[in-house]
PDB file of C-alpha atoms in Angstrom:
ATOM      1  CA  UNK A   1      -6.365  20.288  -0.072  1.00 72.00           C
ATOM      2  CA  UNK A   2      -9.369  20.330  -2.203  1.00 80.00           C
ATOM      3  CA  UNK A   3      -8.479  23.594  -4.076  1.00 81.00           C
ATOM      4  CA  UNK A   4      -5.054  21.981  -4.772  1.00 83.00           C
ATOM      5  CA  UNK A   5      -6.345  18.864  -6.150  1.00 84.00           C
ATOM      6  CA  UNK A   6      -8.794  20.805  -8.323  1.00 85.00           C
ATOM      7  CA  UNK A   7      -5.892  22.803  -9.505  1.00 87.00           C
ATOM      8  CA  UNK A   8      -4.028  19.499 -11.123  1.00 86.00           C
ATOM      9  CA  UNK A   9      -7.460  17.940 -12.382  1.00 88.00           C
ATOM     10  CA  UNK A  10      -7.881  21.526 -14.594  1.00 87.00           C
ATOM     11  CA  UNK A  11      -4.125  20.969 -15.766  1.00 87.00           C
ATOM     12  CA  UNK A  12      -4.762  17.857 -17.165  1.00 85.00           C
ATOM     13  CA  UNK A  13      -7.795  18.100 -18.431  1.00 84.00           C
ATOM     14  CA  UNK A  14      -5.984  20.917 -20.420  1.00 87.00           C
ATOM     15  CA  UNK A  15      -3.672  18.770 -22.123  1.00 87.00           C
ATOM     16  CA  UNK A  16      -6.195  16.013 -22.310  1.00 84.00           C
ATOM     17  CA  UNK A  17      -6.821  14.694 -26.123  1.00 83.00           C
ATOM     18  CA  UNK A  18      -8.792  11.912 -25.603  1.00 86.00           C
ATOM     19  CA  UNK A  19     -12.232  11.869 -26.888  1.00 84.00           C
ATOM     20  CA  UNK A  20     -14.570  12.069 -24.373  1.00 87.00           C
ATOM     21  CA  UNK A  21     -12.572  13.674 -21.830  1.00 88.00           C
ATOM     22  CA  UNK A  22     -12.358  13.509 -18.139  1.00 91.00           C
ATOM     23  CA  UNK A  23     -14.967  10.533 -17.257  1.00 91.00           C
ATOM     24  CA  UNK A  24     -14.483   9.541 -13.533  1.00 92.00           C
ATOM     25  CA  UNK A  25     -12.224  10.319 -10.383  1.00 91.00           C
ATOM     26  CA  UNK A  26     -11.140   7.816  -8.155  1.00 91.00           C
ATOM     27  CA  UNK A  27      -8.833   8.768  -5.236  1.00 91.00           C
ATOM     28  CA  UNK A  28      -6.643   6.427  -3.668  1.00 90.00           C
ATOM     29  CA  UNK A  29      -6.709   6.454  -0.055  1.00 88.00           C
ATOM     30  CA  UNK A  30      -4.507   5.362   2.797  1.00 88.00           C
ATOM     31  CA  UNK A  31      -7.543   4.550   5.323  1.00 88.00           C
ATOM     32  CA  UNK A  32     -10.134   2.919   5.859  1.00 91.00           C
ATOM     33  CA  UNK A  33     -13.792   3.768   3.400  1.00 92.00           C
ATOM     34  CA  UNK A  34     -16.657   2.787   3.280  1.00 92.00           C
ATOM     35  CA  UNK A  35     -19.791   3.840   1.359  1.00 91.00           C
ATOM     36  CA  UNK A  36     -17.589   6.083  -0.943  1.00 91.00           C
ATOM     37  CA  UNK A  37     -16.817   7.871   2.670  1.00 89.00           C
ATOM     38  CA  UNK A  38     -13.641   8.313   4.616  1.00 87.00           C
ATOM     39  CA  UNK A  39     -14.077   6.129   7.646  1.00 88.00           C
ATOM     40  CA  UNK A  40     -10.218   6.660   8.960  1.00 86.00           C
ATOM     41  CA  UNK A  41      -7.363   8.145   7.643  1.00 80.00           C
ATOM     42  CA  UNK A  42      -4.326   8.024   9.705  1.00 73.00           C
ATOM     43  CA  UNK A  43      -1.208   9.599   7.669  1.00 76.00           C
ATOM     44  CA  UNK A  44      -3.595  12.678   6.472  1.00 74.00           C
ATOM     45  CA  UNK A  45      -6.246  14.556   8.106  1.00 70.00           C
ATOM     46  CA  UNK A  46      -9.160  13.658   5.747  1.00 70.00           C
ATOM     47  CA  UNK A  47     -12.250  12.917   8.137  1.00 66.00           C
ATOM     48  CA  UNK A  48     -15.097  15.116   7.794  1.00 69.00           C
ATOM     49  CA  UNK A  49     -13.899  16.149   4.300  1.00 74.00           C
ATOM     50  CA  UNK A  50     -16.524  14.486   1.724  1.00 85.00           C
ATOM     51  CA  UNK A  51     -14.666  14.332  -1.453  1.00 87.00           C
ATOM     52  CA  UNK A  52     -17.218  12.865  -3.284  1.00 90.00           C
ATOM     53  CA  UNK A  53     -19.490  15.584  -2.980  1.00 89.00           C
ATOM     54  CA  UNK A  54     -17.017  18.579  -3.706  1.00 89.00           C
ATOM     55  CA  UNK A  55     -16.022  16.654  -6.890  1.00 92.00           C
ATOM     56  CA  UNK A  56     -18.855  15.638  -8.092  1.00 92.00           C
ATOM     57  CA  UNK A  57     -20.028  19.228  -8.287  1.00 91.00           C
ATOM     58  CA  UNK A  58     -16.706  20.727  -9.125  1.00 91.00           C
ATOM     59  CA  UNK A  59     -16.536  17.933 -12.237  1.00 92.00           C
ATOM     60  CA  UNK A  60     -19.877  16.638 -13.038  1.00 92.00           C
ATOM     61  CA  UNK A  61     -18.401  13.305 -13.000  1.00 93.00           C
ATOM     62  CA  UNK A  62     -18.846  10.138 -10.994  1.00 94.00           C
ATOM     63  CA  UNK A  63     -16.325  10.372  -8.424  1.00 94.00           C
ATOM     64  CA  UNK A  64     -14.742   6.991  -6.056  1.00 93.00           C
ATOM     65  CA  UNK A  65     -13.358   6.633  -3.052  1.00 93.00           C
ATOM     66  CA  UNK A  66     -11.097   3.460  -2.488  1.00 94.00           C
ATOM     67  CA  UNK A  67      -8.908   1.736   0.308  1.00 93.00           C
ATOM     68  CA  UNK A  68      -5.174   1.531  -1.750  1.00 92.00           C
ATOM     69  CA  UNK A  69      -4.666  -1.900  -1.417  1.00 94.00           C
ATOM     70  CA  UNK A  70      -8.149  -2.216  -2.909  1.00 95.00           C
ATOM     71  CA  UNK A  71      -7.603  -0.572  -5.820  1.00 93.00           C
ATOM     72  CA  UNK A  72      -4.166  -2.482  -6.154  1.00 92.00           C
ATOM     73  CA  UNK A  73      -5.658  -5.616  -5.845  1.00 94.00           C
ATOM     74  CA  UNK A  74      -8.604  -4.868  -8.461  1.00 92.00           C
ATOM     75  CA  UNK A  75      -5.938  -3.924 -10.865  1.00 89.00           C
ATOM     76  CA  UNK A  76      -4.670  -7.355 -10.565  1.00 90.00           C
ATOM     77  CA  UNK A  77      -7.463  -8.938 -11.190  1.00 90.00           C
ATOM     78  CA  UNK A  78      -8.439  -6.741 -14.708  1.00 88.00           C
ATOM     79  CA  UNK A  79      -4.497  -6.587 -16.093  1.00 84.00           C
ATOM     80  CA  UNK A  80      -2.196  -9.200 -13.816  1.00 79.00           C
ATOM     81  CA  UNK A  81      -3.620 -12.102 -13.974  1.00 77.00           C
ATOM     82  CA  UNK A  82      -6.071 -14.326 -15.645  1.00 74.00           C
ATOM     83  CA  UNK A  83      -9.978 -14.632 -15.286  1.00 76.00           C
ATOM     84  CA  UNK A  84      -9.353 -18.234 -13.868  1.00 84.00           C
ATOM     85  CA  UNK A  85      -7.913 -16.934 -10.640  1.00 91.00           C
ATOM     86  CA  UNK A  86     -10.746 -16.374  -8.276  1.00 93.00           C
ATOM     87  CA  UNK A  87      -8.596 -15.373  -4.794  1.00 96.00           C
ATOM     88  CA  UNK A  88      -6.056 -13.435  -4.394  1.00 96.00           C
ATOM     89  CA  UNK A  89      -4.308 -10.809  -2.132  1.00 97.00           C
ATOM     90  CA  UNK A  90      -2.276  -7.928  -2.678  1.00 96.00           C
ATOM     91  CA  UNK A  91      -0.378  -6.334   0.208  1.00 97.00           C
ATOM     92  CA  UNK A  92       0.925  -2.891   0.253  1.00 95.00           C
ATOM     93  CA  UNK A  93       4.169  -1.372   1.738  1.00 95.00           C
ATOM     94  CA  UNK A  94       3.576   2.240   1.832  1.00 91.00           C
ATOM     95  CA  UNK A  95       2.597   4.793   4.882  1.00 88.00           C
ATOM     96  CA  UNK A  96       1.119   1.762   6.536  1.00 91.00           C
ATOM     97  CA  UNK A  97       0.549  -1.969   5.541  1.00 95.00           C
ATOM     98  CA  UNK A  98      -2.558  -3.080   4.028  1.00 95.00           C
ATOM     99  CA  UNK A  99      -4.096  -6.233   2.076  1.00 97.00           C
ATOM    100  CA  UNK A 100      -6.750  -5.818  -0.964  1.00 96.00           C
ATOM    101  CA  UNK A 101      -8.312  -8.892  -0.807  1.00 97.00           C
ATOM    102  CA  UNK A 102     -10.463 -10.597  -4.228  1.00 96.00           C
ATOM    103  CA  UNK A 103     -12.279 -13.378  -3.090  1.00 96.00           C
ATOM    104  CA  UNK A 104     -14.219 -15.326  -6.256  1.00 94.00           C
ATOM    105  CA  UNK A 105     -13.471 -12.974  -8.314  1.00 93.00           C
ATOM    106  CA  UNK A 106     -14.910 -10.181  -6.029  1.00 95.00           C
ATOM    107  CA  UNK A 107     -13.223  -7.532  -3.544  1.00 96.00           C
ATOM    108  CA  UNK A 108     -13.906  -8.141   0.043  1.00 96.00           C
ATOM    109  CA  UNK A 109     -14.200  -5.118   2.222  1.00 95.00           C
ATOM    110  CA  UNK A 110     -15.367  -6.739   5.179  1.00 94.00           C
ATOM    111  CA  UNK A 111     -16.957  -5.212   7.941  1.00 95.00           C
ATOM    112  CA  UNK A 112     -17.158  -1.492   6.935  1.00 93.00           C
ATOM    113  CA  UNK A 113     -14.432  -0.961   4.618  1.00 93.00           C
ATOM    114  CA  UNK A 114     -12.346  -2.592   7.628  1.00 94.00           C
ATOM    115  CA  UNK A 115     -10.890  -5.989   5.628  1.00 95.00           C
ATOM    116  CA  UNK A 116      -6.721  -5.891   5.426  1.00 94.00           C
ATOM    117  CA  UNK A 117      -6.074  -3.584   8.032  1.00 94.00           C
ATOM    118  CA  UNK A 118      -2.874  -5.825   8.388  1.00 94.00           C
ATOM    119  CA  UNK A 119      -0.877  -2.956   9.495  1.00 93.00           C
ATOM    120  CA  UNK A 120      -2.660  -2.419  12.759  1.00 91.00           C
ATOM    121  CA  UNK A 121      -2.256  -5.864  13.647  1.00 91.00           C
ATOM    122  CA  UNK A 122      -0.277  -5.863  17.318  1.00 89.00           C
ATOM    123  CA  UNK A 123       3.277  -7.178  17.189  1.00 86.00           C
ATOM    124  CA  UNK A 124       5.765  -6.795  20.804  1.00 83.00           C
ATOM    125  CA  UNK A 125       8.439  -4.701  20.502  1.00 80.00           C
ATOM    126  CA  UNK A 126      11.715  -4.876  22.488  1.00 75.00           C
ATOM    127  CA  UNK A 127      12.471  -1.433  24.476  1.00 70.00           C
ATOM    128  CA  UNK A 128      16.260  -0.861  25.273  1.00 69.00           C
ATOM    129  CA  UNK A 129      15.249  -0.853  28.651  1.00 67.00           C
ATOM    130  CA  UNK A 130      14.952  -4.462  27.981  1.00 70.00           C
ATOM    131  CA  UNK A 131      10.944  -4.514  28.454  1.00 78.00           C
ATOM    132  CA  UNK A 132       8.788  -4.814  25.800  1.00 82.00           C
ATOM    133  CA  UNK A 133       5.863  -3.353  24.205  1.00 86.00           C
ATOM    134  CA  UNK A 134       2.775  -3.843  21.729  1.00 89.00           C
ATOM    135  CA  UNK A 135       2.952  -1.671  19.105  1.00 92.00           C
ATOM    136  CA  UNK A 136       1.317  -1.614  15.564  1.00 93.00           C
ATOM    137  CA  UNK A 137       2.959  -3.581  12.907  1.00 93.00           C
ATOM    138  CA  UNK A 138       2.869  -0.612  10.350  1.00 93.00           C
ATOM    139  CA  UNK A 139       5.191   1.231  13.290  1.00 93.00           C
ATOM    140  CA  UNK A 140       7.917  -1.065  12.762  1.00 93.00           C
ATOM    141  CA  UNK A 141       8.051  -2.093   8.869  1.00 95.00           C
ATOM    142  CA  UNK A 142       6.131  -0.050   6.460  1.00 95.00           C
ATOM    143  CA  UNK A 143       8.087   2.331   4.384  1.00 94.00           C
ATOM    144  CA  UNK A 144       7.740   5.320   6.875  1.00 93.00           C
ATOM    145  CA  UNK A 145       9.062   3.403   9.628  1.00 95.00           C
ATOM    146  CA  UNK A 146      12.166   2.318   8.107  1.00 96.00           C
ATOM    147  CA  UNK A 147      12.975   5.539   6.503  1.00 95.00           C
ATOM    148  CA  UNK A 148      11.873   7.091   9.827  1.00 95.00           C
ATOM    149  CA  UNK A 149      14.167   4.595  11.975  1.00 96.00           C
ATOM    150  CA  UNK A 150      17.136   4.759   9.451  1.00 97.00           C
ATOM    151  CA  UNK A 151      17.368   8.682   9.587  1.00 97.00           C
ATOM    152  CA  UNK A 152      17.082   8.407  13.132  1.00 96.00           C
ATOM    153  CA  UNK A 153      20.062   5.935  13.142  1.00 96.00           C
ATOM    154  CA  UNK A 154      22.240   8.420  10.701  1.00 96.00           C
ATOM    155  CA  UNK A 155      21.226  11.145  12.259  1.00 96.00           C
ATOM    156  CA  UNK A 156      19.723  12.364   8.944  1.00 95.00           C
ATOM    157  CA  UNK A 157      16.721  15.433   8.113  1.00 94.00           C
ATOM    158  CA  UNK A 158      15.816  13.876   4.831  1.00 93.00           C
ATOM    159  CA  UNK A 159      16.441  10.534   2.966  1.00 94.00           C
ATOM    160  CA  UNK A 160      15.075   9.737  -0.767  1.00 91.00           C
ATOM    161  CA  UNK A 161      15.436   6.680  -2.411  1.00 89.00           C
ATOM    162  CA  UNK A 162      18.638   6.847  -3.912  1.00 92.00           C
ATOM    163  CA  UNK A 163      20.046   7.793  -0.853  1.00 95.00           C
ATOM    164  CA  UNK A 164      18.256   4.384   1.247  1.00 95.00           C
ATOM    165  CA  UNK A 165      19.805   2.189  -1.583  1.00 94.00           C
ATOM    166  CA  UNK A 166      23.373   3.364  -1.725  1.00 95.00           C
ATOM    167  CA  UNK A 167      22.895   3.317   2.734  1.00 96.00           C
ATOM    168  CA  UNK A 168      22.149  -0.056   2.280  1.00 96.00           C
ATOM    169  CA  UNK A 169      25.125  -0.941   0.286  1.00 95.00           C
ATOM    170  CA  UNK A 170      27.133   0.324   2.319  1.00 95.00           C
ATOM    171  CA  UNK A 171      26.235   0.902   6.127  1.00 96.00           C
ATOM    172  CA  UNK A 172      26.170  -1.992   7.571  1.00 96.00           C
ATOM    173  CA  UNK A 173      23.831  -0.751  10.368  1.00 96.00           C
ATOM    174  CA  UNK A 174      21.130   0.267   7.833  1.00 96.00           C
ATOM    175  CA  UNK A 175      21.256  -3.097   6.062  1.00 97.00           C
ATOM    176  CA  UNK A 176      20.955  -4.463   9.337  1.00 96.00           C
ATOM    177  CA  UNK A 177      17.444  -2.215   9.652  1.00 96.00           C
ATOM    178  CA  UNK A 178      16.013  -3.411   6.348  1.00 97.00           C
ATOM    179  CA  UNK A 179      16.895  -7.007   7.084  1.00 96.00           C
ATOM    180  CA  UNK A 180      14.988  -6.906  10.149  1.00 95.00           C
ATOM    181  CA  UNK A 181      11.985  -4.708   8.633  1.00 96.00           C
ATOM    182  CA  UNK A 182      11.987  -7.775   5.784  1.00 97.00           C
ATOM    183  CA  UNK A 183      11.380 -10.584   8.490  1.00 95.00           C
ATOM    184  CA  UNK A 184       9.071  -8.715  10.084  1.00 95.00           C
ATOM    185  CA  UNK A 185       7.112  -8.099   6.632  1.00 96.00           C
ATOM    186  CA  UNK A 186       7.664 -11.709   6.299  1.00 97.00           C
ATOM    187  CA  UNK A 187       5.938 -12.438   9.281  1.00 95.00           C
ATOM    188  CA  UNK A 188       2.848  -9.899   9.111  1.00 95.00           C
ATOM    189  CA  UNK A 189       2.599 -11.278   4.982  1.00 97.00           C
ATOM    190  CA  UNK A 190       2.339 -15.081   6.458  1.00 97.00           C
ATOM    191  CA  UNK A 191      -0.800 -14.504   8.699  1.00 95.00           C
ATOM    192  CA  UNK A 192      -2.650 -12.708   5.782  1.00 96.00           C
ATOM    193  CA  UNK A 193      -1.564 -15.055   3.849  1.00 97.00           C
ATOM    194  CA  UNK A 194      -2.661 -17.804   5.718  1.00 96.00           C
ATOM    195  CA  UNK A 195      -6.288 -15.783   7.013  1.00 95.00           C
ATOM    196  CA  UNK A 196      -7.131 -15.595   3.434  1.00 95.00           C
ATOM    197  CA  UNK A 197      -5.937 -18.323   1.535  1.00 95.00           C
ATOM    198  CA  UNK A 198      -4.980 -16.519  -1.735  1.00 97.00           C
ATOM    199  CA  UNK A 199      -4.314 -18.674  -4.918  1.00 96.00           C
ATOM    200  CA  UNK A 200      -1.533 -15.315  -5.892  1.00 96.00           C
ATOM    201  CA  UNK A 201       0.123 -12.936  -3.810  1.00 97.00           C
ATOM    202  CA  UNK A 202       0.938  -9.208  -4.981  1.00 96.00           C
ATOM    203  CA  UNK A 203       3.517  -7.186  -3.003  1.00 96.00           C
ATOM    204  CA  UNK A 204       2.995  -3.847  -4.169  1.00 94.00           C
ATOM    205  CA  UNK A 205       5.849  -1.460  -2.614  1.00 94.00           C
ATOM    206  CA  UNK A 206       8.148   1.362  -4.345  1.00 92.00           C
ATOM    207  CA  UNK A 207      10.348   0.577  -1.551  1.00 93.00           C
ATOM    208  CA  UNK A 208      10.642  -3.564  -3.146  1.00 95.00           C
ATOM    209  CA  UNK A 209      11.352  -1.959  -6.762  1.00 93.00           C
ATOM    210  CA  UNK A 210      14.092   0.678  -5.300  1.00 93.00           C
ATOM    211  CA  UNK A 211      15.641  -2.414  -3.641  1.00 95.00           C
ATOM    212  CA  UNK A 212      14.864  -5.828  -4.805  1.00 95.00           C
ATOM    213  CA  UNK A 213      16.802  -7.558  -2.479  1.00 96.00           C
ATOM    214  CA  UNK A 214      14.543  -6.253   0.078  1.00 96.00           C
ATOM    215  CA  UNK A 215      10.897  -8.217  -1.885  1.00 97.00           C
ATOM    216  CA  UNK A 216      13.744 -11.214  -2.751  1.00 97.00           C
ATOM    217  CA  UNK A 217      14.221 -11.951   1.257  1.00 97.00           C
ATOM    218  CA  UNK A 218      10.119 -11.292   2.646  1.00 98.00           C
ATOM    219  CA  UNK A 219       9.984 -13.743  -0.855  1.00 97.00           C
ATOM    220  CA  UNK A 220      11.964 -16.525   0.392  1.00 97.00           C
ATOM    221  CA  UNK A 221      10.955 -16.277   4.218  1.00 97.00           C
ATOM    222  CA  UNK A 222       7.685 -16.745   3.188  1.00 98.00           C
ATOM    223  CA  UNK A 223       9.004 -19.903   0.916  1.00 97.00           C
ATOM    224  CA  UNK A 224      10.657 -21.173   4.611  1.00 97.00           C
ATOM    225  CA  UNK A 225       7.892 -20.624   6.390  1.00 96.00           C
ATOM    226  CA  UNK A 226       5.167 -22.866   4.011  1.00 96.00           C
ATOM    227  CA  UNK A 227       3.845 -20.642   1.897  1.00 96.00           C
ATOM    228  CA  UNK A 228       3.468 -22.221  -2.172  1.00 94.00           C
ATOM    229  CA  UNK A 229       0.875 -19.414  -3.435  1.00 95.00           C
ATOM    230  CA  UNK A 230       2.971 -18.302  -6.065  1.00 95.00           C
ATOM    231  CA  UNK A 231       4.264 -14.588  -5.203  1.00 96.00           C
ATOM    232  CA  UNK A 232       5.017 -12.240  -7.584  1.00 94.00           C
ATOM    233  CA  UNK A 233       6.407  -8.120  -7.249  1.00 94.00           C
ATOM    234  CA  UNK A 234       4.433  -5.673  -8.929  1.00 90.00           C
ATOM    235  CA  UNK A 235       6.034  -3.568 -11.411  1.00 83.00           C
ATOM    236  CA  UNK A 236       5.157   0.373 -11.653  1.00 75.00           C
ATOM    237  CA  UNK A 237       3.868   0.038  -8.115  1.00 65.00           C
ATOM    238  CA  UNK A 238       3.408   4.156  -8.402  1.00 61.00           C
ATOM    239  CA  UNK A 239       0.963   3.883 -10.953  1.00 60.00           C
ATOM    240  CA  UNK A 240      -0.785   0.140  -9.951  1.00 53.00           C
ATOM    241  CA  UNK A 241      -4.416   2.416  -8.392  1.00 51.00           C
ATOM    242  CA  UNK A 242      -4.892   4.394 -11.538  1.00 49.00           C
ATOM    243  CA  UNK A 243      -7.457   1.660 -12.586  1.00 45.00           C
ATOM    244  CA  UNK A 244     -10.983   1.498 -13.378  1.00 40.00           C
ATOM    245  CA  UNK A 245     -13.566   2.624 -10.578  1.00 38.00           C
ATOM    246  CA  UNK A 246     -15.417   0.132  -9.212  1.00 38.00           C
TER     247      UNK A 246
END
């Protein structure tokens, strides 16, 4: 993994024109870090592996590690809102679910890196069998799981985008797994809401911009159920944790 990231780092740094070059690397990461070290990473094997230090020697450049929804929510707070705001949250929708969380004005972390760890919250799940299990939240409704459950349903060995969309127009049963994996959003996006009391709320999810209708129902759920922090979709949600390090 290393050698391959290395690889695109020398590519652009080829085509680079700016004036002082390549400054910092920050790396995005779907886990839990703390101390610029991965503490957890569940959708890629990346324990053990200290990034910091390979970079830092490969590059000769400061190099930062960074929780996703962290890095989402600190991009907020420099280019999506104004300096007034001192709390907000952002929650991600990708491989799992997670919160970035600014509180006056600076990102909480919590407990060793472990703050917003939404997605692992325990929800029951009704089996077919008609008993039910607890299973994690980021099993049911993050953007893996409802690709996952609606290829499973179709019977399908790949799915991109285009394809969920045009499902969802049309397939009943697949709009009837994305209207359930909204409410459940809905849900997991009220007690975050409500744990930490954010003056703005960020949903930052490729899945929302492929299919707005998708943000517009967790949007008005969360509207039923009480919630007047203004909410708000991020636009260019692929390119929201190429920010400043921090």
């Amino acid at each position: 993994m290393q050698s391959a990231i290395k690889e695109e780092i020398k590519k652009l740094q080829q085509v680079d024109s700016t004036q002082h070059g390549l400054l910092a690397i920050t790396f995005s990461i779907h886990g839990i870090v703390f101390n610029n070290k991965i503490i957890d990473s569940p959708f890629l094997a990346l324990q053990g592996i200290d990034l910091e230090e390979y970079f830092s020697k490969e590059f000769n450049v400061p190099v930062v590690l960074e929780n996703e929804a962290n890095l989402s929510a600190v991009f907020e707070q420099d280019f999506g809102t104004n300096q007034e705001t001192r709390d907000l949250i952002t929650i991600s929708i990708h491989r799992g679910i997670g919160v970035g969380i600014i509180a006056g004005h600076n990102l909480y972390r919590g407990y060793r890196g472990m703050a917003g760890e939404i997605g692992r919250s325990l929800m029951t799940n009704d089996l077919d069998s008609g008993s039910r299990q607890l299973v994690k939240v980021e099993s049911l409704c993050s953007e893996d799981a409802i690709i996952r459950q609606v290829m499973n349903a179709k019977n399908l060995t790949k799915l991109t985008s285009e394809d969920l969309v045009k499902l969802y127009r049309e397939d009943d049963q697949v709009k009837q797994i994305l209207n359930h994996a909204a409410q459940l959003i809905a849900e997991v996006s009220y007690n975050a809401i409500v744990s930490y009391g954010p003056e703005k709320i960020y949903f930052n999810s490729t899945l929302f911009e492929d299919l707005p209708v998708m943000y517009e129902m967790v949007r008005d759920r969360l509207v039923e159920l009480g919630i007047f922090s203004p909410i708000q979709m991020i636009k260019g949600s692929r390119m929201t944790v190429l920010t400043r390090p921090i």
